[in-house]
Short mmCIF file of C-alpha atoms in Angstrom, two decimals:
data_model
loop_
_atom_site.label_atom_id
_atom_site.label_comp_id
_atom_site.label_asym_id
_atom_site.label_seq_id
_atom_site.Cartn_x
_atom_site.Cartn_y
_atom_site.Cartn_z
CA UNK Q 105 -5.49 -68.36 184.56
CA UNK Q 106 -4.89 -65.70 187.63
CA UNK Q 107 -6.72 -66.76 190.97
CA UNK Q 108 -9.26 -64.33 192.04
CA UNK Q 109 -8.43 -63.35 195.97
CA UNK Q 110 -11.48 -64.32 197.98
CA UNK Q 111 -12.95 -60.79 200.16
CA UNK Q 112 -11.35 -61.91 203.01
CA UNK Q 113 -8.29 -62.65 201.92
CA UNK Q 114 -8.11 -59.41 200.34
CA UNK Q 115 -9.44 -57.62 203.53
CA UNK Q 116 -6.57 -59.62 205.29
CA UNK Q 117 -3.86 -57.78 203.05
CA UNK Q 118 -5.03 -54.16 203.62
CA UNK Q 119 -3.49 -52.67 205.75
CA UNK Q 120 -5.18 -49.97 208.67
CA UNK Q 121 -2.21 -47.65 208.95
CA UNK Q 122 -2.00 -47.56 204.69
CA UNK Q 123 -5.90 -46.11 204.96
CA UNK Q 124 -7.56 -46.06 208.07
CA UNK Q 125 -11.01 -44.32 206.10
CA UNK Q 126 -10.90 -47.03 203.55
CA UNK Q 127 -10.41 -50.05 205.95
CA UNK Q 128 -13.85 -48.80 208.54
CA UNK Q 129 -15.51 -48.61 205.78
CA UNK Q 130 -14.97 -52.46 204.24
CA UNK Q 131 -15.38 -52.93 208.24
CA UNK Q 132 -18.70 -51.36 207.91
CA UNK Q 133 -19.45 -53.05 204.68
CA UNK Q 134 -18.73 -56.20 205.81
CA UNK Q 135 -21.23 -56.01 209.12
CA UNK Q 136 -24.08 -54.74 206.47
CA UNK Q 137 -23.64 -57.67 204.54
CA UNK Q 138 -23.13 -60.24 207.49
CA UNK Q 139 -26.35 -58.84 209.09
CA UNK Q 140 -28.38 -59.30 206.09
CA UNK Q 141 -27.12 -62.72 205.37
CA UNK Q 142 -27.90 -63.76 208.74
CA UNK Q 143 -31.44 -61.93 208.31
CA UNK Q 144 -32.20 -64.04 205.51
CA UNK Q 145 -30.99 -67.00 206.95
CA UNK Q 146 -33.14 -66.86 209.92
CA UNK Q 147 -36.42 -66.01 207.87
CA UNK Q 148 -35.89 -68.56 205.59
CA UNK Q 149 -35.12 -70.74 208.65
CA UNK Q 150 -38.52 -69.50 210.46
CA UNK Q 151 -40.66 -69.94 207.04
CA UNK Q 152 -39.30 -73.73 206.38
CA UNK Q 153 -40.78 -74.22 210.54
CA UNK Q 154 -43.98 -72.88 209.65
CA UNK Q 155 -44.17 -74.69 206.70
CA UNK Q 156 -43.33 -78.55 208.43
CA UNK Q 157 -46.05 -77.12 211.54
CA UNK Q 158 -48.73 -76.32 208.76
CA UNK Q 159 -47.54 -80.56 207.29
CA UNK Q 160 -48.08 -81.14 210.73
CA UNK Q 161 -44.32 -82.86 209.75
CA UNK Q 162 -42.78 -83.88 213.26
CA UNK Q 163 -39.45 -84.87 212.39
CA UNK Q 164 -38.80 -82.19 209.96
CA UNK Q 165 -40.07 -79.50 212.52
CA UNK Q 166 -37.65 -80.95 215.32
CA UNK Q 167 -35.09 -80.96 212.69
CA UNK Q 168 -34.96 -77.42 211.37
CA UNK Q 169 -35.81 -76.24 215.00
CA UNK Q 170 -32.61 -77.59 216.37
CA UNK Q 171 -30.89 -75.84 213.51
CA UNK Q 172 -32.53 -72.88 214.11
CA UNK Q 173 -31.76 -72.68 217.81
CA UNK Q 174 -27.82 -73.49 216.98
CA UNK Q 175 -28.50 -69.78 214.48
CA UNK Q 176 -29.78 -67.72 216.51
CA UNK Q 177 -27.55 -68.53 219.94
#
């Protein structure tokens, strides 16, 4: 069976000088999908917080606060 080359590995192989167009663009790519990632991450983050406030759930809202403090640095 062939192994599949992860995206960064492949981005790693490309070179700039082959296609400098091609390469800002999976640059570009790559920050769109980074940001939204992180996006997600940090609402998800923010909803599971409201969620252990509305439980009134101490040790879960100390929990997911430190984690969230760690994502958004």
């Amino acid at each position: 069976m062939e192994k599949r080359k992860s995206y960064s590995e492949l981005m790693k192989t490309r070179s700039v000088k082959e296609n400098p167009e091609n390469f800002m663009m999976d640059v570009y790519i790559q920050m769109i999908l980074d940001e939204a990632w992180f996006n997600h991450r940090k609402k998800m983050l923010e909803d599971k917080i409201n969620d252990a406030l509305d439980r009134k759930d101490r040790e879960k809202f100390m929990e997911l606060s430190k984690e969230y403090a760690k994502w958004v640095r």
